[in-house]
mmCIF file of C-alpha atoms in Angstrom:
data_model
loop_
_atom_site.group_PDB
_atom_site.id
_atom_site.type_symbol
_atom_site.label_atom_id
_atom_site.label_comp_id
_atom_site.label_asym_id
_atom_site.label_seq_id
_atom_site.Cartn_x
_atom_site.Cartn_y
_atom_site.Cartn_z
ATOM 1 C CA UNK A 111 -28.766 -45.442 -58.981
ATOM 2 C CA UNK A 112 -30.676 -43.099 -56.848
ATOM 3 C CA UNK A 113 -30.931 -44.502 -53.264
ATOM 4 C CA UNK A 114 -33.131 -41.542 -52.132
ATOM 5 C CA UNK A 115 -35.899 -40.550 -54.278
ATOM 6 C CA UNK A 116 -38.249 -37.575 -54.362
ATOM 7 C CA UNK A 117 -40.575 -38.222 -57.172
ATOM 8 C CA UNK A 118 -42.316 -34.854 -57.146
ATOM 9 C CA UNK A 119 -40.160 -32.127 -58.476
ATOM 10 C CA UNK A 120 -42.793 -29.508 -57.419
ATOM 11 C CA UNK A 121 -45.727 -28.825 -55.163
ATOM 12 C CA UNK A 122 -48.110 -25.941 -54.801
ATOM 13 C CA UNK A 123 -50.356 -25.376 -51.915
ATOM 14 C CA UNK A 124 -52.558 -22.647 -50.471
ATOM 15 C CA UNK A 125 -51.548 -20.788 -47.238
ATOM 16 C CA UNK A 126 -52.943 -22.414 -44.173
ATOM 17 C CA UNK A 127 -53.398 -25.753 -45.853
ATOM 18 C CA UNK A 128 -51.209 -28.850 -45.244
ATOM 19 C CA UNK A 129 -48.061 -29.598 -47.327
ATOM 20 C CA UNK A 130 -47.035 -33.196 -47.598
ATOM 21 C CA UNK A 131 -43.677 -33.816 -49.239
ATOM 22 C CA UNK A 132 -42.812 -37.499 -49.905
ATOM 23 C CA UNK A 133 -39.479 -39.367 -50.005
ATOM 24 C CA UNK A 134 -38.556 -42.994 -50.837
ATOM 25 C CA UNK A 135 -35.351 -44.851 -50.284
ATOM 26 C CA UNK A 136 -34.025 -48.193 -51.584
ATOM 27 C CA UNK A 137 -31.000 -48.879 -49.088
ATOM 28 C CA UNK A 138 -32.335 -50.791 -46.077
ATOM 29 C CA UNK A 139 -29.143 -49.931 -44.288
ATOM 30 C CA UNK A 140 -30.227 -46.334 -43.852
ATOM 31 C CA UNK A 141 -31.218 -45.632 -40.274
ATOM 32 C CA UNK A 142 -31.254 -41.918 -39.915
ATOM 33 C CA UNK A 143 -33.290 -39.604 -42.105
ATOM 34 C CA UNK A 144 -33.302 -35.782 -42.400
ATOM 35 C CA UNK A 145 -35.143 -32.981 -44.169
ATOM 36 C CA UNK A 146 -33.306 -29.926 -45.386
ATOM 37 C CA UNK A 147 -34.729 -26.656 -46.656
ATOM 38 C CA UNK A 148 -32.932 -24.566 -49.360
ATOM 39 C CA UNK A 149 -33.625 -21.053 -50.366
ATOM 40 C CA UNK A 150 -31.964 -19.788 -53.659
ATOM 41 C CA UNK A 151 -28.316 -18.837 -53.282
ATOM 42 C CA UNK A 152 -28.129 -20.185 -49.738
ATOM 43 C CA UNK A 153 -26.868 -23.443 -48.354
ATOM 44 C CA UNK A 154 -29.350 -26.186 -47.152
ATOM 45 C CA UNK A 155 -30.745 -25.575 -43.712
ATOM 46 C CA UNK A 156 -31.509 -28.521 -41.362
ATOM 47 C CA UNK A 157 -35.323 -28.732 -40.552
ATOM 48 C CA UNK A 158 -36.006 -32.077 -38.830
ATOM 49 C CA UNK A 159 -34.737 -35.646 -38.513
ATOM 50 C CA UNK A 160 -35.924 -38.984 -37.442
ATOM 51 C CA UNK A 161 -34.212 -42.157 -36.383
ATOM 52 C CA UNK A 162 -35.307 -45.595 -37.682
ATOM 53 C CA UNK A 163 -36.363 -46.611 -34.145
ATOM 54 C CA UNK A 164 -39.217 -44.026 -34.339
ATOM 55 C CA UNK A 165 -42.049 -43.589 -36.748
ATOM 56 C CA UNK A 166 -42.841 -40.053 -36.037
ATOM 57 C CA UNK A 167 -41.081 -36.902 -35.074
ATOM 58 C CA UNK A 168 -42.733 -33.459 -34.477
ATOM 59 C CA UNK A 169 -41.284 -30.131 -34.253
ATOM 60 C CA UNK A 170 -43.755 -27.133 -34.202
ATOM 61 C CA UNK A 171 -45.550 -27.084 -37.694
ATOM 62 C CA UNK A 172 -43.257 -29.722 -39.018
ATOM 63 C CA UNK A 173 -43.821 -33.456 -38.622
ATOM 64 C CA UNK A 174 -41.820 -36.214 -40.185
ATOM 65 C CA UNK A 175 -43.214 -39.779 -40.611
ATOM 66 C CA UNK A 176 -41.277 -42.907 -41.374
ATOM 67 C CA UNK A 177 -42.590 -46.134 -42.715
ATOM 68 C CA UNK A 178 -39.730 -48.544 -42.677
ATOM 69 C CA UNK A 179 -41.451 -51.500 -44.218
ATOM 70 C CA UNK A 180 -42.361 -49.256 -47.133
ATOM 71 C CA UNK A 181 -39.051 -47.546 -47.162
ATOM 72 C CA UNK A 182 -41.020 -44.201 -47.210
ATOM 73 C CA UNK A 183 -40.908 -41.071 -45.278
ATOM 74 C CA UNK A 184 -42.995 -37.758 -45.490
ATOM 75 C CA UNK A 185 -42.814 -34.411 -44.190
ATOM 76 C CA UNK A 186 -45.971 -32.532 -43.163
ATOM 77 C CA UNK A 187 -46.150 -28.868 -42.795
ATOM 78 C CA UNK A 188 -49.223 -27.587 -41.015
ATOM 79 C CA UNK A 189 -50.290 -24.753 -41.448
ATOM 80 C CA UNK A 190 -48.296 -23.924 -44.450
ATOM 81 C CA UNK A 191 -46.919 -20.359 -44.694
ATOM 82 C CA UNK A 192 -45.562 -18.393 -47.709
ATOM 83 C CA UNK A 193 -42.168 -18.245 -46.052
ATOM 84 C CA UNK A 194 -42.067 -22.145 -46.311
ATOM 85 C CA UNK A 195 -41.770 -21.775 -50.122
ATOM 86 C CA UNK A 196 -38.288 -23.367 -50.761
ATOM 87 C CA UNK A 197 -36.749 -26.524 -52.088
ATOM 88 C CA UNK A 198 -37.058 -29.428 -49.641
ATOM 89 C CA UNK A 199 -34.332 -32.130 -49.684
ATOM 90 C CA UNK A 200 -34.812 -35.489 -48.103
ATOM 91 C CA UNK A 201 -31.459 -37.192 -46.882
ATOM 92 C CA UNK A 202 -30.457 -40.420 -45.404
ATOM 93 C CA UNK A 203 -27.499 -41.776 -43.698
ATOM 94 C CA UNK A 204 -26.115 -44.761 -41.866
ATOM 95 C CA UNK A 205 -25.115 -44.316 -38.245
ATOM 96 C CA UNK A 206 -21.709 -45.615 -37.387
ATOM 97 C CA UNK A 207 -20.153 -45.279 -40.946
ATOM 98 C CA UNK A 208 -18.888 -42.039 -42.345
ATOM 99 C CA UNK A 209 -22.507 -40.761 -41.821
ATOM 100 C CA UNK A 210 -22.401 -38.999 -45.140
ATOM 101 C CA UNK A 211 -25.800 -37.818 -46.308
ATOM 102 C CA UNK A 212 -27.378 -39.145 -49.489
ATOM 103 C CA UNK A 213 -29.860 -36.666 -50.856
ATOM 104 C CA UNK A 214 -32.723 -36.793 -53.005
ATOM 105 C CA UNK A 215 -33.294 -34.379 -55.979
ATOM 106 C CA UNK A 216 -35.551 -32.201 -54.020
ATOM 107 C CA UNK A 217 -39.111 -30.842 -54.190
ATOM 108 C CA UNK A 218 -39.891 -27.244 -54.913
ATOM 109 C CA UNK A 219 -42.564 -26.145 -52.500
ATOM 110 C CA UNK A 220 -44.662 -23.034 -53.426
ATOM 111 C CA UNK A 221 -47.144 -21.704 -50.780
ATOM 112 C CA UNK A 222 -49.503 -19.304 -52.276
ATOM 113 C CA UNK A 223 -50.962 -16.458 -50.143
ATOM 114 C CA UNK B 220 -18.014 -16.342 -37.722
ATOM 115 C CA UNK B 221 -21.355 -17.881 -36.597
ATOM 116 C CA UNK B 222 -21.748 -20.184 -39.401
ATOM 117 C CA UNK B 223 -19.902 -22.178 -42.177
ATOM 118 C CA UNK B 224 -18.165 -19.705 -44.479
ATOM 119 C CA UNK B 225 -17.089 -20.663 -48.015
ATOM 120 C CA UNK B 226 -14.868 -18.507 -50.279
ATOM 121 C CA UNK B 227 -15.215 -17.438 -52.955
ATOM 122 C CA UNK B 228 -18.896 -17.465 -53.469
ATOM 123 C CA UNK B 229 -18.356 -17.552 -57.277
ATOM 124 C CA UNK B 230 -15.408 -18.699 -59.335
ATOM 125 C CA UNK B 231 -15.176 -18.636 -62.996
ATOM 126 C CA UNK B 232 -12.356 -20.538 -64.546
ATOM 127 C CA UNK B 233 -10.941 -21.706 -67.857
ATOM 128 C CA UNK B 234 -10.920 -25.374 -68.817
ATOM 129 C CA UNK B 235 -7.698 -27.013 -67.751
ATOM 130 C CA UNK B 236 -6.907 -24.574 -64.979
ATOM 131 C CA UNK B 237 -6.387 -25.325 -61.326
ATOM 132 C CA UNK B 238 -8.913 -24.029 -58.584
ATOM 133 C CA UNK B 239 -9.005 -24.021 -54.781
ATOM 134 C CA UNK B 240 -12.217 -23.581 -52.852
ATOM 135 C CA UNK B 241 -12.126 -22.760 -49.160
ATOM 136 C CA UNK B 242 -14.317 -23.701 -46.255
ATOM 137 C CA UNK B 243 -14.342 -22.351 -42.694
ATOM 138 C CA UNK B 244 -16.392 -24.585 -40.578
ATOM 139 C CA UNK B 245 -18.213 -23.609 -37.274
ATOM 140 C CA UNK B 246 -15.696 -23.431 -34.549
ATOM 141 C CA UNK B 247 -15.454 -26.606 -32.486
ATOM 142 C CA UNK B 248 -17.055 -28.770 -35.240
ATOM 143 C CA UNK B 249 -14.862 -31.863 -35.845
ATOM 144 C CA UNK B 250 -16.776 -33.303 -38.656
ATOM 145 C CA UNK B 251 -16.445 -31.532 -42.098
ATOM 146 C CA UNK B 252 -18.093 -32.535 -45.501
ATOM 147 C CA UNK B 253 -17.837 -31.416 -49.019
ATOM 148 C CA UNK B 254 -20.830 -32.042 -51.311
ATOM 149 C CA UNK B 255 -21.364 -30.968 -55.008
ATOM 150 C CA UNK B 256 -24.708 -29.866 -56.387
ATOM 151 C CA UNK B 257 -25.332 -29.917 -60.123
ATOM 152 C CA UNK B 258 -28.300 -28.201 -61.532
ATOM 153 C CA UNK B 259 -31.595 -30.022 -60.775
ATOM 154 C CA UNK B 260 -29.907 -32.521 -58.449
ATOM 155 C CA UNK B 261 -29.533 -32.882 -54.792
ATOM 156 C CA UNK B 262 -26.068 -32.418 -53.122
ATOM 157 C CA UNK B 263 -23.693 -35.289 -53.911
ATOM 158 C CA UNK B 264 -21.207 -36.402 -51.284
ATOM 159 C CA UNK B 265 -17.496 -35.898 -52.218
ATOM 160 C CA UNK B 266 -15.363 -36.268 -49.015
ATOM 161 C CA UNK B 267 -15.675 -36.459 -45.099
ATOM 162 C CA UNK B 268 -13.047 -35.258 -42.647
ATOM 163 C CA UNK B 269 -13.154 -36.114 -39.025
ATOM 164 C CA UNK B 270 -10.542 -33.849 -37.495
ATOM 165 C CA UNK B 271 -7.518 -33.565 -39.826
ATOM 166 C CA UNK B 272 -7.964 -36.990 -41.540
ATOM 167 C CA UNK B 273 -10.081 -37.776 -44.450
ATOM 168 C CA UNK B 274 -12.315 -40.610 -43.078
ATOM 169 C CA UNK B 275 -14.234 -41.186 -46.314
ATOM 170 C CA UNK B 276 -13.279 -39.941 -49.741
ATOM 171 C CA UNK B 277 -15.159 -42.450 -51.673
ATOM 172 C CA UNK B 278 -17.327 -39.545 -53.345
ATOM 173 C CA UNK B 279 -14.371 -37.856 -55.104
ATOM 174 C CA UNK B 280 -15.088 -38.449 -58.829
ATOM 175 C CA UNK B 281 -11.394 -38.946 -59.884
ATOM 176 C CA UNK B 282 -7.837 -38.026 -58.900
ATOM 177 C CA UNK B 283 -8.233 -34.483 -60.134
ATOM 178 C CA UNK B 284 -9.993 -33.762 -56.992
ATOM 179 C CA UNK B 285 -8.271 -33.429 -53.628
ATOM 180 C CA UNK B 286 -9.078 -32.044 -50.289
ATOM 181 C CA UNK B 287 -7.104 -31.199 -47.196
ATOM 182 C CA UNK B 288 -7.767 -30.044 -43.625
ATOM 183 C CA UNK B 289 -4.340 -29.841 -42.239
ATOM 184 C CA UNK B 290 -5.191 -28.363 -38.672
ATOM 185 C CA UNK B 291 -8.499 -29.843 -38.225
ATOM 186 C CA UNK B 292 -10.388 -26.636 -39.039
ATOM 187 C CA UNK B 293 -10.222 -24.714 -42.337
ATOM 188 C CA UNK B 294 -10.506 -27.171 -45.404
ATOM 189 C CA UNK B 295 -9.547 -26.639 -48.994
ATOM 190 C CA UNK B 296 -10.934 -28.562 -52.000
ATOM 191 C CA UNK B 297 -8.598 -28.570 -54.878
ATOM 192 C CA UNK B 298 -9.447 -29.355 -58.467
ATOM 193 C CA UNK B 299 -6.789 -29.887 -61.133
ATOM 194 C CA UNK B 300 -7.195 -29.549 -64.913
ATOM 195 C CA UNK B 301 -10.838 -28.418 -64.581
ATOM 196 C CA UNK B 302 -13.320 -29.622 -67.050
ATOM 197 C CA UNK B 303 -16.692 -28.020 -68.117
ATOM 198 C CA UNK B 304 -18.463 -31.030 -66.301
ATOM 199 C CA UNK B 305 -16.982 -29.753 -63.031
ATOM 200 C CA UNK B 306 -19.301 -26.777 -63.151
ATOM 201 C CA UNK B 307 -21.554 -26.983 -60.152
ATOM 202 C CA UNK B 308 -22.133 -25.537 -56.624
ATOM 203 C CA UNK B 309 -19.697 -26.920 -54.111
ATOM 204 C CA UNK B 310 -21.081 -27.067 -50.700
ATOM 205 C CA UNK B 311 -19.256 -27.497 -47.424
ATOM 206 C CA UNK B 312 -20.982 -28.648 -44.232
ATOM 207 C CA UNK B 313 -19.722 -29.103 -40.556
ATOM 208 C CA UNK B 314 -21.214 -30.761 -37.570
ATOM 209 C CA UNK B 315 -20.184 -31.524 -34.084
ATOM 210 C CA UNK B 316 -19.668 -35.370 -34.677
ATOM 211 C CA UNK B 317 -21.228 -36.730 -37.903
ATOM 212 C CA UNK B 318 -24.181 -36.113 -40.098
ATOM 213 C CA UNK B 319 -26.547 -37.777 -37.574
ATOM 214 C CA UNK B 320 -26.094 -34.597 -35.585
ATOM 215 C CA UNK B 321 -27.338 -31.518 -37.388
ATOM 216 C CA UNK B 322 -25.041 -30.639 -40.239
ATOM 217 C CA UNK B 323 -24.706 -26.948 -40.998
ATOM 218 C CA UNK B 324 -24.066 -25.915 -44.640
ATOM 219 C CA UNK B 325 -22.307 -22.928 -46.051
ATOM 220 C CA UNK B 326 -23.775 -21.054 -48.893
ATOM 221 C CA UNK B 327 -21.638 -22.670 -51.462
ATOM 222 C CA UNK B 328 -19.146 -21.852 -54.094
ATOM 223 C CA UNK B 329 -20.626 -21.656 -57.626
ATOM 224 C CA UNK B 330 -17.852 -22.852 -59.865
ATOM 225 C CA UNK B 331 -18.201 -22.333 -63.611
ATOM 226 C CA UNK B 332 -15.561 -23.754 -65.949
ATOM 227 C CA UNK B 333 -15.599 -22.084 -69.423
#
Protein backbone atom coordinates (compact mmCIF):
# COMPACT_ATOMS: atom_id res chain seq x y z
CA UNK A 1 0.00 0.00 0.00
CA UNK A 2 1.78 3.09 -1.27
CA UNK A 3 1.35 5.93 1.18
CA UNK A 4 3.28 8.37 -0.99
CA UNK A 5 2.56 8.36 -4.69
CA UNK A 6 4.33 9.99 -7.59
CA UNK A 7 2.15 9.10 -10.52
CA UNK A 8 4.39 10.46 -13.25
CA UNK A 9 7.43 8.23 -13.78
CA UNK A 10 9.01 10.81 -16.08
CA UNK A 11 8.80 14.44 -17.15
CA UNK A 12 10.57 16.28 -19.94
CA UNK A 13 10.80 20.07 -20.12
CA UNK A 14 12.70 22.66 -22.09
CA UNK A 15 15.53 24.62 -20.49
CA UNK A 16 14.27 27.87 -19.01
CA UNK A 17 10.70 26.66 -18.59
CA UNK A 18 8.96 25.58 -15.41
CA UNK A 19 9.12 21.99 -14.14
CA UNK A 20 6.25 20.84 -11.95
CA UNK A 21 6.59 17.56 -10.10
CA UNK A 22 3.59 16.21 -8.24
CA UNK A 23 3.15 14.01 -5.20
CA UNK A 24 0.10 12.64 -3.39
CA UNK A 25 -0.09 11.03 0.01
CA UNK A 26 -2.74 9.00 1.78
CA UNK A 27 -1.69 9.07 5.44
CA UNK A 28 -3.15 12.13 7.15
CA UNK A 29 -0.68 11.66 10.03
CA UNK A 30 2.18 12.88 7.86
CA UNK A 31 3.17 16.38 8.89
CA UNK A 32 6.53 16.95 7.27
CA UNK A 33 7.38 16.62 3.60
CA UNK A 34 10.66 16.63 1.74
CA UNK A 35 11.96 16.49 -1.79
CA UNK A 36 15.18 14.70 -2.66
CA UNK A 37 17.11 14.71 -5.91
CA UNK A 38 19.09 11.70 -7.05
CA UNK A 39 21.73 11.41 -9.75
CA UNK A 40 22.77 7.95 -11.02
CA UNK A 41 25.15 6.06 -8.72
CA UNK A 42 24.76 8.66 -5.98
CA UNK A 43 22.64 8.79 -2.86
CA UNK A 44 19.60 11.07 -2.68
CA UNK A 45 20.37 14.72 -1.89
CA UNK A 46 18.01 16.85 0.17
CA UNK A 47 16.44 19.65 -1.83
CA UNK A 48 13.66 21.36 0.09
CA UNK A 49 11.10 20.61 2.78
CA UNK A 50 7.83 21.89 4.13
CA UNK A 51 6.00 21.52 7.40
CA UNK A 52 2.26 20.90 7.42
CA UNK A 53 1.71 24.26 9.13
CA UNK A 54 2.78 25.99 5.92
CA UNK A 55 1.43 25.86 2.40
CA UNK A 56 4.49 27.14 0.59
CA UNK A 57 8.24 27.14 0.98
CA UNK A 58 10.66 28.72 -1.41
CA UNK A 59 14.40 28.33 -1.85
CA UNK A 60 15.91 29.99 -4.89
CA UNK A 61 14.58 28.33 -8.02
CA UNK A 62 12.73 25.69 -6.00
CA UNK A 63 9.30 26.09 -4.45
CA UNK A 64 7.23 23.45 -2.74
CA UNK A 65 3.47 23.84 -2.37
CA UNK A 66 1.37 21.84 0.07
CA UNK A 67 -2.38 21.36 -0.18
CA UNK A 68 -3.35 19.47 2.98
CA UNK A 69 -7.02 19.11 2.16
CA UNK A 70 -6.12 17.42 -1.11
CA UNK A 71 -3.14 15.57 0.42
CA UNK A 72 -1.07 16.86 -2.45
CA UNK A 73 2.24 18.59 -2.81
CA UNK A 74 4.19 19.82 -5.76
CA UNK A 75 7.70 20.97 -6.51
CA UNK A 76 8.19 23.84 -8.93
CA UNK A 77 11.56 24.51 -10.53
CA UNK A 78 11.86 27.85 -12.30
CA UNK A 79 13.76 28.28 -14.54
CA UNK A 80 14.69 24.67 -15.26
CA UNK A 81 18.31 23.97 -16.12
CA UNK A 82 19.91 20.91 -17.76
CA UNK A 83 21.74 20.20 -14.48
CA UNK A 84 18.35 19.67 -12.85
CA UNK A 85 17.98 16.45 -14.83
CA UNK A 86 17.73 13.75 -12.17
CA UNK A 87 15.21 11.54 -10.36
CA UNK A 88 13.15 13.47 -7.83
CA UNK A 89 11.71 11.71 -4.81
CA UNK A 90 8.92 13.01 -2.65
CA UNK A 91 9.08 11.86 0.99
CA UNK A 92 6.90 12.24 4.05
CA UNK A 93 7.35 11.74 7.75
CA UNK A 94 5.61 12.12 11.09
CA UNK A 95 7.19 14.43 13.63
CA UNK A 96 7.70 12.95 17.06
CA UNK A 97 7.91 9.33 15.99
CA UNK A 98 10.91 7.62 14.48
CA UNK A 99 10.66 10.26 11.80
CA UNK A 100 11.46 7.70 9.16
CA UNK A 101 10.92 8.87 5.63
CA UNK A 102 8.29 7.26 3.42
CA UNK A 103 9.29 7.77 -0.20
CA UNK A 104 7.42 7.81 -3.47
CA UNK A 105 8.75 5.91 -6.47
CA UNK A 106 10.29 9.00 -7.99
CA UNK A 107 9.91 11.07 -11.15
CA UNK A 108 12.71 11.24 -13.68
CA UNK A 109 13.09 14.82 -14.86
CA UNK A 110 14.86 15.58 -18.11
CA UNK A 111 15.62 19.19 -18.94
CA UNK A 112 16.49 19.60 -22.60
CA UNK A 113 18.91 22.33 -23.69
CA UNK B 1 35.06 12.49 6.01
CA UNK B 2 32.64 15.23 5.12
CA UNK B 3 29.74 13.03 4.09
CA UNK B 4 28.14 9.68 4.82
CA UNK B 5 30.41 6.90 3.66
CA UNK B 6 29.25 3.39 2.78
CA UNK B 7 31.44 0.39 2.10
CA UNK B 8 31.67 -1.58 -0.03
CA UNK B 9 30.13 0.32 -2.95
CA UNK B 10 29.36 -2.98 -4.66
CA UNK B 11 28.99 -6.47 -3.28
CA UNK B 12 28.29 -9.66 -5.18
CA UNK B 13 27.55 -12.71 -3.08
CA UNK B 14 26.20 -16.18 -3.57
CA UNK B 15 22.76 -17.16 -2.40
CA UNK B 16 22.89 -18.43 1.16
CA UNK B 17 25.98 -16.46 2.17
CA UNK B 18 26.30 -13.87 4.94
CA UNK B 19 27.08 -10.22 4.17
CA UNK B 20 27.89 -7.11 6.16
CA UNK B 21 27.39 -3.59 4.89
CA UNK B 22 29.06 -0.69 6.67
CA UNK B 23 27.97 2.91 7.16
CA UNK B 24 30.09 5.78 8.52
CA UNK B 25 27.74 8.68 9.30
CA UNK B 26 28.61 12.34 9.47
CA UNK B 27 30.44 13.07 12.70
CA UNK B 28 28.09 14.28 15.40
CA UNK B 29 24.93 12.96 13.78
CA UNK B 30 22.98 11.01 16.36
CA UNK B 31 20.30 9.71 14.01
CA UNK B 32 21.16 6.97 11.53
CA UNK B 33 18.85 5.26 9.05
CA UNK B 34 19.10 2.30 6.73
CA UNK B 35 16.96 2.16 3.60
CA UNK B 36 16.73 -0.30 0.73
CA UNK B 37 16.02 0.72 -2.84
CA UNK B 38 14.95 -1.84 -5.39
CA UNK B 39 14.89 -1.13 -9.11
CA UNK B 40 12.18 1.33 -10.06
CA UNK B 41 11.19 1.97 -6.47
CA UNK B 42 11.84 4.68 -3.93
CA UNK B 43 13.98 4.01 -0.88
CA UNK B 44 12.20 1.82 1.66
CA UNK B 45 12.82 2.25 5.38
CA UNK B 46 14.56 -0.58 7.23
CA UNK B 47 15.78 0.62 10.62
CA UNK B 48 16.45 3.80 12.61
CA UNK B 49 19.08 4.33 15.32
CA UNK B 50 19.10 7.16 17.79
CA UNK B 51 22.55 6.92 19.33
CA UNK B 52 23.40 3.28 20.00
CA UNK B 53 19.88 1.96 20.21
CA UNK B 54 17.56 0.82 17.44
CA UNK B 55 14.60 3.15 18.01
CA UNK B 56 12.55 1.69 15.17
CA UNK B 57 13.30 -1.59 13.38
CA UNK B 58 9.83 -2.05 11.95
CA UNK B 59 11.11 -2.00 8.38
CA UNK B 60 13.40 -5.01 8.63
CA UNK B 61 11.76 -7.59 6.33
CA UNK B 62 12.55 -10.68 8.43
CA UNK B 63 14.95 -12.06 11.02
CA UNK B 64 17.71 -12.59 8.46
CA UNK B 65 18.31 -8.84 8.68
CA UNK B 66 20.03 -7.27 11.66
CA UNK B 67 21.83 -3.98 12.27
CA UNK B 68 24.06 -2.65 15.02
CA UNK B 69 25.57 0.65 16.02
CA UNK B 70 27.59 -0.24 19.12
CA UNK B 71 29.31 3.09 19.75
CA UNK B 72 26.71 5.41 18.34
CA UNK B 73 28.68 6.15 15.20
CA UNK B 74 29.48 3.45 12.61
CA UNK B 75 26.66 1.07 11.81
CA UNK B 76 26.71 -2.37 10.21
CA UNK B 77 23.77 -3.97 8.43
CA UNK B 78 24.02 -7.75 8.50
CA UNK B 79 22.13 -10.11 6.23
CA UNK B 80 22.19 -13.85 6.85
CA UNK B 81 21.39 -16.59 4.34
CA UNK B 82 21.07 -14.10 1.51
CA UNK B 83 18.40 -14.62 -1.12
CA UNK B 84 18.18 -13.31 -4.68
CA UNK B 85 15.33 -11.04 -3.60
CA UNK B 86 17.73 -9.22 -1.27
CA UNK B 87 19.47 -7.72 -4.31
CA UNK B 88 19.05 -3.95 -4.08
CA UNK B 89 20.90 -0.76 -3.26
CA UNK B 90 21.22 -0.34 0.50
CA UNK B 91 21.32 3.30 1.53
CA UNK B 92 22.44 4.76 4.81
CA UNK B 93 21.50 8.25 5.98
CA UNK B 94 22.34 10.33 9.02
CA UNK B 95 20.98 13.52 10.50
CA UNK B 96 21.53 15.69 13.54
CA UNK B 97 18.29 14.62 15.17
CA UNK B 98 15.63 12.95 13.07
CA UNK B 99 14.52 12.96 9.49
CA UNK B 100 12.66 16.24 9.91
CA UNK B 101 16.07 17.78 9.95
CA UNK B 102 17.93 17.30 6.71
CA UNK B 103 19.02 13.68 6.30
CA UNK B 104 22.26 13.14 4.38
CA UNK B 105 22.53 9.95 2.36
CA UNK B 106 25.55 7.92 1.43
CA UNK B 107 26.09 6.70 -2.12
CA UNK B 108 24.77 3.28 -1.22
CA UNK B 109 25.97 -0.30 -1.45
CA UNK B 110 24.71 -2.23 -4.44
CA UNK B 111 24.16 -5.80 -3.30
CA UNK B 112 23.75 -8.51 -5.90
CA UNK B 113 22.89 -12.02 -4.80
CA UNK B 114 23.58 -14.63 -7.49
